[in-house]
PDB file of C-alpha atoms in Angstrom:
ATOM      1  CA  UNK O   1       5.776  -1.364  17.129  1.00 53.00           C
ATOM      2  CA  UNK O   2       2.315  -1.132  18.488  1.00 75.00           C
ATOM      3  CA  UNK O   3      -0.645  -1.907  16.421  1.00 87.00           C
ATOM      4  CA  UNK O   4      -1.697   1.500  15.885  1.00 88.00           C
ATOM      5  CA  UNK O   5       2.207   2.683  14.611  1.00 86.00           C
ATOM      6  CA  UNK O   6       1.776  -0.312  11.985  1.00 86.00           C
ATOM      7  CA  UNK O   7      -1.468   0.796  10.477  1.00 92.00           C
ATOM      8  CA  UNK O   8      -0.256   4.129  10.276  1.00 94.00           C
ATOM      9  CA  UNK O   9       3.116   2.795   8.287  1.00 91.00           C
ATOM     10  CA  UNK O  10       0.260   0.784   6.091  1.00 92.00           C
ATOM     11  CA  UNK O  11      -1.428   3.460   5.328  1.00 96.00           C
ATOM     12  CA  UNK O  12       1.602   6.030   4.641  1.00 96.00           C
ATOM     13  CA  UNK O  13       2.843   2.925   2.489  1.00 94.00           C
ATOM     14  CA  UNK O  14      -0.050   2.272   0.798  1.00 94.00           C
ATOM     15  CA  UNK O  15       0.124   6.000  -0.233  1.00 96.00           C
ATOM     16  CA  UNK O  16       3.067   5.943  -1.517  1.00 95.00           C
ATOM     17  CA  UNK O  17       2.769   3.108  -3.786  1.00 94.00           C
ATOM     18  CA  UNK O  18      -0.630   5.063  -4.739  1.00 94.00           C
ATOM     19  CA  UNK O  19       1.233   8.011  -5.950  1.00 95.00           C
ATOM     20  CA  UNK O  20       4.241   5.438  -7.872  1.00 95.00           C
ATOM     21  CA  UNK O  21       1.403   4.128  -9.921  1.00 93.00           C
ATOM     22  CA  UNK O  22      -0.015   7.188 -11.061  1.00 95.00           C
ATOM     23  CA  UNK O  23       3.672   8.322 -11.828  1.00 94.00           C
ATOM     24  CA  UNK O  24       4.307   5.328 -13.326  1.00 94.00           C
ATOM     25  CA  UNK O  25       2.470   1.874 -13.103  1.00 93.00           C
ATOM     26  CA  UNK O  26       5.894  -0.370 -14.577  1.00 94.00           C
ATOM     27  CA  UNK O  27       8.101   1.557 -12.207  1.00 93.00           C
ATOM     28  CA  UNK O  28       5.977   0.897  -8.752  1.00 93.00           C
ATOM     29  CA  UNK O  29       4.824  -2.627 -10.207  1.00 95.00           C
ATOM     30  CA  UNK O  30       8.980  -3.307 -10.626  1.00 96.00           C
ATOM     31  CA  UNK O  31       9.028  -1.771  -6.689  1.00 94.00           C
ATOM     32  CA  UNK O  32       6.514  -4.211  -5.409  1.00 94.00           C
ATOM     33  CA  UNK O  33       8.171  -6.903  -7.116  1.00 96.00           C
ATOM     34  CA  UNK O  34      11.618  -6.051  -5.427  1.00 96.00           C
ATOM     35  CA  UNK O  35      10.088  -5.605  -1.963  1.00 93.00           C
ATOM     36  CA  UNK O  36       8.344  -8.930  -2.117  1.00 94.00           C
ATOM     37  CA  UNK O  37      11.661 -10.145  -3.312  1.00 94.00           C
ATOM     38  CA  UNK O  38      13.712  -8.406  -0.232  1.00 89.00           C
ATOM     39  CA  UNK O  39      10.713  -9.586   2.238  1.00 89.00           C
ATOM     40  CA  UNK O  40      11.351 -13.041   0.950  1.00 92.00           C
ATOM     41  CA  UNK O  41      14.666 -12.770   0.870  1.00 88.00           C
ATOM     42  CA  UNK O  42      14.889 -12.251   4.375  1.00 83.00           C
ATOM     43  CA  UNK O  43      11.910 -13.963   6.125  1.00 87.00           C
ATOM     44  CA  UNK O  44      14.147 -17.001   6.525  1.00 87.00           C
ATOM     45  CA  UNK O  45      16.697 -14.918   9.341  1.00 81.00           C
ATOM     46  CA  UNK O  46      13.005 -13.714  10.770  1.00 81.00           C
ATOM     47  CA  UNK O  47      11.595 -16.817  11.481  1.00 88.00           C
ATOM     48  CA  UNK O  48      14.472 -18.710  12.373  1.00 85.00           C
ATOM     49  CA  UNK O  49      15.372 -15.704  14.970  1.00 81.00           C
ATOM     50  CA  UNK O  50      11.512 -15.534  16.183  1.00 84.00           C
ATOM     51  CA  UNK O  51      11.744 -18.962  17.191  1.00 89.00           C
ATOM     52  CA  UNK O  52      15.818 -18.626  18.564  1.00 85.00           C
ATOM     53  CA  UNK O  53      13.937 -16.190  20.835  1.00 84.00           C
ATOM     54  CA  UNK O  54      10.937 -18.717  21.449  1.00 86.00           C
ATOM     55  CA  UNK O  55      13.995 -21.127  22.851  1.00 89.00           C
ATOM     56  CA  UNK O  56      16.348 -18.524  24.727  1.00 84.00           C
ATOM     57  CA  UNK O  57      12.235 -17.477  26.155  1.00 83.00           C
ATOM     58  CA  UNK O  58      11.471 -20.180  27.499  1.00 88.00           C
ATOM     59  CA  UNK O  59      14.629 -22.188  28.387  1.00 89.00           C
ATOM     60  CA  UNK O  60      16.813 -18.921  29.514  1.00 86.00           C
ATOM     61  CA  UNK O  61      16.274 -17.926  32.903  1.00 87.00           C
ATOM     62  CA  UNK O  62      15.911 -14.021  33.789  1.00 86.00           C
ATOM     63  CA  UNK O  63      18.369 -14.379  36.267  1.00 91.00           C
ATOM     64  CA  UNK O  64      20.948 -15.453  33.561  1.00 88.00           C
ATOM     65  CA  UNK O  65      20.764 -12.599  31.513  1.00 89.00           C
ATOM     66  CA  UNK O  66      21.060 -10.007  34.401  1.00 90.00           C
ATOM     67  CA  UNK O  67      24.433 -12.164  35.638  1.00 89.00           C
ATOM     68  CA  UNK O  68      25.859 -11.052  32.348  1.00 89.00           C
ATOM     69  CA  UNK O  69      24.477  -7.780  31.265  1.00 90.00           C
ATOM     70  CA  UNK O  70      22.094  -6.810  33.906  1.00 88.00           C
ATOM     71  CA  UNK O  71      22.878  -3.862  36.618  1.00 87.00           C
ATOM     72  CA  UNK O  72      25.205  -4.472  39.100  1.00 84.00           C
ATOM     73  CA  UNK O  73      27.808  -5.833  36.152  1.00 85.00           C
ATOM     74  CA  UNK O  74      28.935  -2.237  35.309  1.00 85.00           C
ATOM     75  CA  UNK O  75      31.502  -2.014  32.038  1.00 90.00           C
ATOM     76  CA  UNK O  76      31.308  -6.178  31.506  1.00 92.00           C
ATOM     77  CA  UNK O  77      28.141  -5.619  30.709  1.00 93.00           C
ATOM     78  CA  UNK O  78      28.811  -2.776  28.286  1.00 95.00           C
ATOM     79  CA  UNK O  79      32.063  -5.094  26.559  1.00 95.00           C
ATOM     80  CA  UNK O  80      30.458  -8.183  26.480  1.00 94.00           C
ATOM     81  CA  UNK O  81      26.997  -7.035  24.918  1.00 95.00           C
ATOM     82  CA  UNK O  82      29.413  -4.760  22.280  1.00 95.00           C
ATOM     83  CA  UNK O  83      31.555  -8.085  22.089  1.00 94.00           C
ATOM     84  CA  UNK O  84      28.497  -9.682  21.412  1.00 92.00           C
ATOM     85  CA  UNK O  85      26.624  -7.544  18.715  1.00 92.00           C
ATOM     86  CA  UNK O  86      30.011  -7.164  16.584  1.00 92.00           C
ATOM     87  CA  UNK O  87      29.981 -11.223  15.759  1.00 89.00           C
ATOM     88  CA  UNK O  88      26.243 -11.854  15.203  1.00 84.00           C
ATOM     89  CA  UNK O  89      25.820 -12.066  11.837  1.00 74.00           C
ATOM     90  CA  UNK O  90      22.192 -11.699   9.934  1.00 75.00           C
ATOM     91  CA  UNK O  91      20.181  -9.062   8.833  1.00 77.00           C
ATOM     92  CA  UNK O  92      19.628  -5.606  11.123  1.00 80.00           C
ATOM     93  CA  UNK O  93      16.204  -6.502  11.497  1.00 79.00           C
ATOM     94  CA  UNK O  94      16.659  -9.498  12.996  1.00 80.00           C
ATOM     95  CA  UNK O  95      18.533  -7.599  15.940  1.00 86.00           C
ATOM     96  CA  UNK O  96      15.599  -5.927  17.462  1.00 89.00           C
ATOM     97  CA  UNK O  97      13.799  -8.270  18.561  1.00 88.00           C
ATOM     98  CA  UNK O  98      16.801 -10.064  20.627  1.00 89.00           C
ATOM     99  CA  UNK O  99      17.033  -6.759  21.741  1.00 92.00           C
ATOM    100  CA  UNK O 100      13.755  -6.863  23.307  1.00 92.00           C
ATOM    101  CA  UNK O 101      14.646  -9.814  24.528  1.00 91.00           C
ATOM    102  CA  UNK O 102      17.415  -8.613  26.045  1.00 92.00           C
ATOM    103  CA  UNK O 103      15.529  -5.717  28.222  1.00 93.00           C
ATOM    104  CA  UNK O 104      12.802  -8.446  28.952  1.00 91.00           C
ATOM    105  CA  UNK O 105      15.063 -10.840  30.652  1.00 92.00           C
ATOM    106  CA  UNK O 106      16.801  -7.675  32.552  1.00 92.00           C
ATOM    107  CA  UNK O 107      19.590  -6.852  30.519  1.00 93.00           C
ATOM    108  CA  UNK O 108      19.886  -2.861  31.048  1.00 94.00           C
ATOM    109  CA  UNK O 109      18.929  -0.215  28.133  1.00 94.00           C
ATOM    110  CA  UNK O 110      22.556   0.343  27.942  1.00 94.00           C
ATOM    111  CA  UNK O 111      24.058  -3.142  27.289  1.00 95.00           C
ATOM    112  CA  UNK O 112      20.783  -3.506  24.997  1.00 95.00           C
ATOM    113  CA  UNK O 113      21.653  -0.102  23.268  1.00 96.00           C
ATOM    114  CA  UNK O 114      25.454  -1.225  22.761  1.00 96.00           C
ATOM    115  CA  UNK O 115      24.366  -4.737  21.654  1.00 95.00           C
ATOM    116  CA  UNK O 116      22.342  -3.032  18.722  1.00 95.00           C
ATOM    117  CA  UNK O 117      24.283   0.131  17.537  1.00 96.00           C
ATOM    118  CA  UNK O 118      27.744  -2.770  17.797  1.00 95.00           C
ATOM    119  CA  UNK O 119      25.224  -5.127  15.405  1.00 93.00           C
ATOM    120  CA  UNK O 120      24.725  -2.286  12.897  1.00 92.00           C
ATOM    121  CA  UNK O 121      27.955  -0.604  13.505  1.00 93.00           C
ATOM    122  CA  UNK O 122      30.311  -2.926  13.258  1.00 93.00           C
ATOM    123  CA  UNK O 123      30.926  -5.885  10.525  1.00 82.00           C
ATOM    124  CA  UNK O 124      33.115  -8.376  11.942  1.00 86.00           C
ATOM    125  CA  UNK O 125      31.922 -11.178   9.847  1.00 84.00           C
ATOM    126  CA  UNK O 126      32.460  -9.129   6.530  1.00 87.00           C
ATOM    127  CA  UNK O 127      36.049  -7.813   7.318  1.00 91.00           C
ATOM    128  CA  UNK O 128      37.378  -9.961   4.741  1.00 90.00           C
ATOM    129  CA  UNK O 129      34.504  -8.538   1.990  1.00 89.00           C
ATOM    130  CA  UNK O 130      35.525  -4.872   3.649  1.00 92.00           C
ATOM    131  CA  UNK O 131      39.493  -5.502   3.236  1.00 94.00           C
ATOM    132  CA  UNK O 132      38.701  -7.005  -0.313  1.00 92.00           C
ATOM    133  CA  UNK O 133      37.072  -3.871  -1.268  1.00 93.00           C
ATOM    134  CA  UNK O 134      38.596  -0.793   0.577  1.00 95.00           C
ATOM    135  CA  UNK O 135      41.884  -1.921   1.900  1.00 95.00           C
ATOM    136  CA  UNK O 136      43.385  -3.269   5.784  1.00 97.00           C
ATOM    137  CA  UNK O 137      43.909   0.340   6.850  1.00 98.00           C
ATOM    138  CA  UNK O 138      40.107   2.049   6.108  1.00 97.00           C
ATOM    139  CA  UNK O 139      37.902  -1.351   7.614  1.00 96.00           C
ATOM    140  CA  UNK O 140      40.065  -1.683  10.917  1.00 97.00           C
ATOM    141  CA  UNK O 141      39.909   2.252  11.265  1.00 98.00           C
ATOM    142  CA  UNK O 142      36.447   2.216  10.795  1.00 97.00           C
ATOM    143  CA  UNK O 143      35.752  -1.015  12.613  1.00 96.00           C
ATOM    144  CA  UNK O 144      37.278  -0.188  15.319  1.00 97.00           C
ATOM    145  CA  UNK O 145      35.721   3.503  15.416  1.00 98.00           C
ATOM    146  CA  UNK O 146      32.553   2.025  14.935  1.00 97.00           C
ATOM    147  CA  UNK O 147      32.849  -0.492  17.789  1.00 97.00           C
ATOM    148  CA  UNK O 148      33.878   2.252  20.340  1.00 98.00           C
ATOM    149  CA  UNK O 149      31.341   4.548  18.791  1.00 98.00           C
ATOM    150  CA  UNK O 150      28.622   1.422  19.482  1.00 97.00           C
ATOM    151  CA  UNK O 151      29.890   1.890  23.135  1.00 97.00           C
ATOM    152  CA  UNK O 152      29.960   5.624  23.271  1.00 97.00           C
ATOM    153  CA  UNK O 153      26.315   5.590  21.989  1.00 96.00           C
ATOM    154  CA  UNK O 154      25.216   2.408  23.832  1.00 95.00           C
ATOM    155  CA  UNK O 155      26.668   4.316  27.734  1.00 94.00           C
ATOM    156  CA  UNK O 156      24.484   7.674  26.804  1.00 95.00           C
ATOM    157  CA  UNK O 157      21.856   5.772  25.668  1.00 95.00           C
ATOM    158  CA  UNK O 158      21.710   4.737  29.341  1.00 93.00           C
ATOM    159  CA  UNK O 159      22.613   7.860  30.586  1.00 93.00           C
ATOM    160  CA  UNK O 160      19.841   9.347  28.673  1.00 94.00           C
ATOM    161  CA  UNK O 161      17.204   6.698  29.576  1.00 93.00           C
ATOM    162  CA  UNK O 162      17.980   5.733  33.060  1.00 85.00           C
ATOM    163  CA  UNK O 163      19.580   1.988  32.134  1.00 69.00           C
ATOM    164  CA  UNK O 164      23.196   2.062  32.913  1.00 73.00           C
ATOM    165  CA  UNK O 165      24.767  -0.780  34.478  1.00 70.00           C
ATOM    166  CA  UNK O 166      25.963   0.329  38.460  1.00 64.00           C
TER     167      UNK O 166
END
């Protein structure tokens, strides 16, 4: 987000929480004090992945990021990024900027697209949690729809954008 998109948010924030007061000054104080509480719940996963990112920066070439989902790699690109994004495990926000990492080191807006919607889409580290609470038959279904969704989205994403693998 540029800088100008983040003062905007600010300000439509700031609003907001403007208008909660008036309505009611306990109910927007309990807000703040939840979204200080989610913010520090998860500025652990956004440090440690900031400097993850520092590391794969500086010590992983360009050139080895386009041998695996760069152009010229076709639908290994597209199964290895979805591969990839369906056993990462950490908060959504924390995806985003490995995407941009991704397109910076020459993955293309495809794999990067499929690496994020398969990160969102599909939770192969909670399938236990998932079977626990809905059943075997309902989290593989929808697992397995949401991983070839992931793809589906990730290809026209591409399309759409110019960034498919050749």
């Amino acid at each position: 987000m540029n800088i100008l998109g983040a003062v905007i948010y600010g300000i439509i924030v700031v609003l907001c929480y403007i208008y909660a007061f008036k309505k009611s000054s306990a109910g927007a104080t309990k807000a703040v004090k939840k979204g200080i509480s989610r913010f520090l719940q998860q500025l652990p996963f956004l440090i440690s992945i900031f400097l993850l990112i520092g590391l794969f920066d500086v010590f992983v070439p360009r050139s080895f990021v386009v041998s695996i989902v760069g152009r010229g790699k076709g639908l290994l690109s597209i199964l290895t990024s979805a591969l990839a994004g369906t056993i990462v495990a950490g908060p959504v926000s924390s995806a985003y900027p490995l995407g941009a990492f991704l397109l910076k080191k020459g993955a293309t807006i495809a794999a990067t697209a499929v690496f994020l919607n398969s990160w969102v889409m599909v939770g192969f580290v909670s399938i236990p949690y998932e079977i626990s609470i809905f059943g075997k038959r309902f989290t593989f279904a929808r697992n397995g729809l949401a991983f070839i969704g992931a793809i589906v989205i990730g290809i026209l994403t591409g399309l759409l954008l110019g960034g498919m693998p050749t």
